[in-house]
XYZ file of C-alpha atoms in Angstrom:
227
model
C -16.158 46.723 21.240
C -19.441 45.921 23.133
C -18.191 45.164 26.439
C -16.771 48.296 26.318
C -19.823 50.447 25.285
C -21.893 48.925 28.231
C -18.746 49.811 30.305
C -19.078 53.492 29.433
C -23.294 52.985 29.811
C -22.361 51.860 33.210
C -21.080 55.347 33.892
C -23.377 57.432 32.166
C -24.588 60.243 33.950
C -28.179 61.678 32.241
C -27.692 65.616 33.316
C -24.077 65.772 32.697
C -25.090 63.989 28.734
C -27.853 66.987 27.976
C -25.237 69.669 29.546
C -22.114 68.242 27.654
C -24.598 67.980 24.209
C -25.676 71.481 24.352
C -22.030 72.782 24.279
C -21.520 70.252 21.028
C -24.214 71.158 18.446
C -21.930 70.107 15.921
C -22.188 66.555 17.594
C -25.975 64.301 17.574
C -27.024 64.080 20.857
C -27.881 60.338 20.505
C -24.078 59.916 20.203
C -23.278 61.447 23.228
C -23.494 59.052 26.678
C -22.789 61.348 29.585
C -19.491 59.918 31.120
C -18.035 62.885 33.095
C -14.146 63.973 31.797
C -12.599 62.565 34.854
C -14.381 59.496 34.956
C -13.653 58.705 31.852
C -9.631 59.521 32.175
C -9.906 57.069 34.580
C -11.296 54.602 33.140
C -8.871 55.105 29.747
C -5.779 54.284 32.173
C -7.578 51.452 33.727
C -8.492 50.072 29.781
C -4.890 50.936 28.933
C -3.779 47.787 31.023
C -5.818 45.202 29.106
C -4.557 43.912 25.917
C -7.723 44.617 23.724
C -7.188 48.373 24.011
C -4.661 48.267 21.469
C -7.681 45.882 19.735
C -9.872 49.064 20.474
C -7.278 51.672 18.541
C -8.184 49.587 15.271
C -11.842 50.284 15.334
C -12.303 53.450 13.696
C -14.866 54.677 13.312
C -16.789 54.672 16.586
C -20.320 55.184 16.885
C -20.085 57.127 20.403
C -18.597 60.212 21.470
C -16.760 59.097 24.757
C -15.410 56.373 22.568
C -13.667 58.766 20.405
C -12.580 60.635 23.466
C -11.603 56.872 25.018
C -9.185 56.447 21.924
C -8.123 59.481 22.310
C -6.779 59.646 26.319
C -5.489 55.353 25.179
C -3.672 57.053 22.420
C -1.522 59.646 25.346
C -1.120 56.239 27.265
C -0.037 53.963 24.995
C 2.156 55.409 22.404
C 5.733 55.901 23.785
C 7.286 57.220 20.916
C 7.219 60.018 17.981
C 6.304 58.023 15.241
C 3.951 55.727 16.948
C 2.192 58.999 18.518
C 1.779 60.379 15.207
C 0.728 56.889 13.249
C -2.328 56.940 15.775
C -2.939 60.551 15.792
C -2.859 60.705 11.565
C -4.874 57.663 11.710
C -7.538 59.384 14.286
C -8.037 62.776 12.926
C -10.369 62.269 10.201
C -12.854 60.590 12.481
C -12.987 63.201 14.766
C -16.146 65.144 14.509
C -16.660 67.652 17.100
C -14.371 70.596 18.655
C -14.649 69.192 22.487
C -12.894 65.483 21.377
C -10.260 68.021 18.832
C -9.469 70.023 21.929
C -9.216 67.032 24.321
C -6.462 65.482 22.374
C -2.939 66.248 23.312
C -0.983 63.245 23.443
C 2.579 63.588 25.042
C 4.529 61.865 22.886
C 4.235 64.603 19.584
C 6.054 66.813 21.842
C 9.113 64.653 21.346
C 10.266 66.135 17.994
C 8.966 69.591 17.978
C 10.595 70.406 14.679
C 8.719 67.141 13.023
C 5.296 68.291 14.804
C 5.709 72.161 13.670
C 5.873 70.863 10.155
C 2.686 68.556 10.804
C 1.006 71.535 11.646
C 1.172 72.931 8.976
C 0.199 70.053 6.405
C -2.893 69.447 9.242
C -3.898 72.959 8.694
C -4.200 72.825 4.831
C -6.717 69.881 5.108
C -10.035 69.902 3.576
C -11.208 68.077 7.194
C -12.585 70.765 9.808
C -11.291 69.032 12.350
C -7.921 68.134 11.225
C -7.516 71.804 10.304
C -8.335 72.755 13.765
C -6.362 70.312 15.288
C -3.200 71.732 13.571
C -3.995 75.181 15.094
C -4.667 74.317 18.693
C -1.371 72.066 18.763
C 0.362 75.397 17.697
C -1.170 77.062 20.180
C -0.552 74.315 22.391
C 3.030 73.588 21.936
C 4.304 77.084 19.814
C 3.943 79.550 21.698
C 6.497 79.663 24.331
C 10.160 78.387 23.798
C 9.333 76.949 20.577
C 7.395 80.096 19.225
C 7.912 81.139 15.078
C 6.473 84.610 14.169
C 5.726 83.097 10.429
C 2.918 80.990 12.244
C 1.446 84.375 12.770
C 1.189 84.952 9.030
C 0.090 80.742 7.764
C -3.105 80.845 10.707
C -4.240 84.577 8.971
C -3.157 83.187 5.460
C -6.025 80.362 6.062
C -9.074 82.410 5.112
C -12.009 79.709 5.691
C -15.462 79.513 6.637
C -16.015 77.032 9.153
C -16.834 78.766 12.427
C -14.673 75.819 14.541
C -11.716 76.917 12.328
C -12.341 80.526 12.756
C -13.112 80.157 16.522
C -9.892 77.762 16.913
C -7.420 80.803 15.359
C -9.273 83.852 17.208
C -8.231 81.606 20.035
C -4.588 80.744 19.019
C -4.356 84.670 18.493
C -5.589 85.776 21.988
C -3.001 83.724 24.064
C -0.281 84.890 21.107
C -1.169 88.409 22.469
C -0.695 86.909 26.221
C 2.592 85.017 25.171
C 3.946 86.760 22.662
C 2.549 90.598 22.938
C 5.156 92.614 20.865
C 5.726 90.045 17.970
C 1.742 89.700 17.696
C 0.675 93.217 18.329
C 1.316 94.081 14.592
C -1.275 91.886 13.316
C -4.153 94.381 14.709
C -3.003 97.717 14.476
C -2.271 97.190 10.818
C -5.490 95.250 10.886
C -4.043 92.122 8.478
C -6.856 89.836 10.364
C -10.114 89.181 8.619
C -12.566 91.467 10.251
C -14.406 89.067 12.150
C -11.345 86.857 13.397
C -9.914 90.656 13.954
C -12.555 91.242 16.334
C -13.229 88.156 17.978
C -9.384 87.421 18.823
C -9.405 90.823 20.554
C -12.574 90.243 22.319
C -11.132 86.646 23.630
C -7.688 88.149 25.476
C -9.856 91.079 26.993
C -11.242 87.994 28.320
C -7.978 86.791 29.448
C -6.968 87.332 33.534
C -3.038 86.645 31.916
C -2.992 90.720 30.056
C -3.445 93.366 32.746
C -5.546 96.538 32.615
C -3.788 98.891 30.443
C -3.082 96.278 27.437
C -6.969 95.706 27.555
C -7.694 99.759 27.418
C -5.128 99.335 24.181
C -6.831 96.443 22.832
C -10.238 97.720 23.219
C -9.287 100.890 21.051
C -7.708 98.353 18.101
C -11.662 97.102 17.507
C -13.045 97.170 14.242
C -16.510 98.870 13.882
């Protein structure tokens, strides 16, 4: 949609565009305008209003990457229920192409069945798409860890075994807040060491990191390292 394109041009900022594309190597630079996160939030509720962004949901695939992150704040905004939150979102995934856009989707409305999302988590995480696959582990993180937590997710994320660093990076993540949110039932994983030795290593590293797991857990953690 052109008018839209020039919109986002219109709000390009040059220094934010090379920071944002350094962070994204995964992503061309030439596809990346520079529209600040909050900016462009704004903008996606202003959009939402007008009755071509529904026009702008059917034009997959778009060529820039605020577009993708447009469609993704219009999808949070405009579907209102379940099934139409999870039409859009299955129809979305496999054009998403970088981590940032993956990570920036959450909309509200898949938190409306949790037992029907769990179980798309699942199918998203045996996908041969990067992104899809990652997409099914940071919703888990996202959404399964708290009230709605499952030990066996524990077990499918280390089952997973694949190359991709945005996968890899995506679980040692998901396991770092498990050890935050769900110490005891997690803990298991490293002193019996059932984590590849790299994901091992690097989900350990990551909730050292964390401000949420206090001193004594860390001097623990430290000592569960694999040389």
């Amino acid at each position: 949609m052109k008018d839209v394109e020039m919109r986002l041009f219109s709000m390009q900022d040059l220094k934010y565009r090379d920071f944002q594309s350094k962070l994204m190597p995964d992503c061309d630079k030439e596809r990346v305008i520079g529209v600040r996160t909050p900016v462009l939030r704004k903008y996606a509720r202003e959009f939402s209003k007008d009755p071509r962004a529904k026009e702008f949901l059917l034009e997959l695939p778009h060529k820039y990457y605020e577009e993708n992150n447009l469609h993704a704040y219009l999808i949070g905004i405009l579907a209102k229920d379940f099934d139409q939150t999870l039409q859009l979102t299955e129809e979305f995934l496999p054009y998403i192409d970088n981590w940032a856009t993956c990570d920036t989707f959450s909309p509200k409305g898949l938190k409306k069945d949790p037992g029907r999302l769990y179980e798309k988590t699942i199918q998203w995480m045996a996908s041969r798409h990067v992104y899809t696959v990652r997409y099914g582990i940071v919703t888990q993180l996202q959404y399964f860890l708290d009230d709605w937590f499952r030990p066996e997710m524990l077990e499918i994320i280390a089952s997973l075994h694949r190359e991709e660093y945005y996968i890899n990076m995506a679980a040692a993540w998901y396991y770092s807040v498990a050890l935050v949110k769900q110490y005891e039932t997690t803990l298991p994983l490293f002193t019996e060491k059932r984590l590849d030795k790299w994901l091992h290593n690097k989900s350990l590293q990551k909730a050292i990191e964390s401000y949420r797991i206090d001193k004594e857990k860390k001097d623990y953690l430290r000592s569960l390292k694999v040389k």
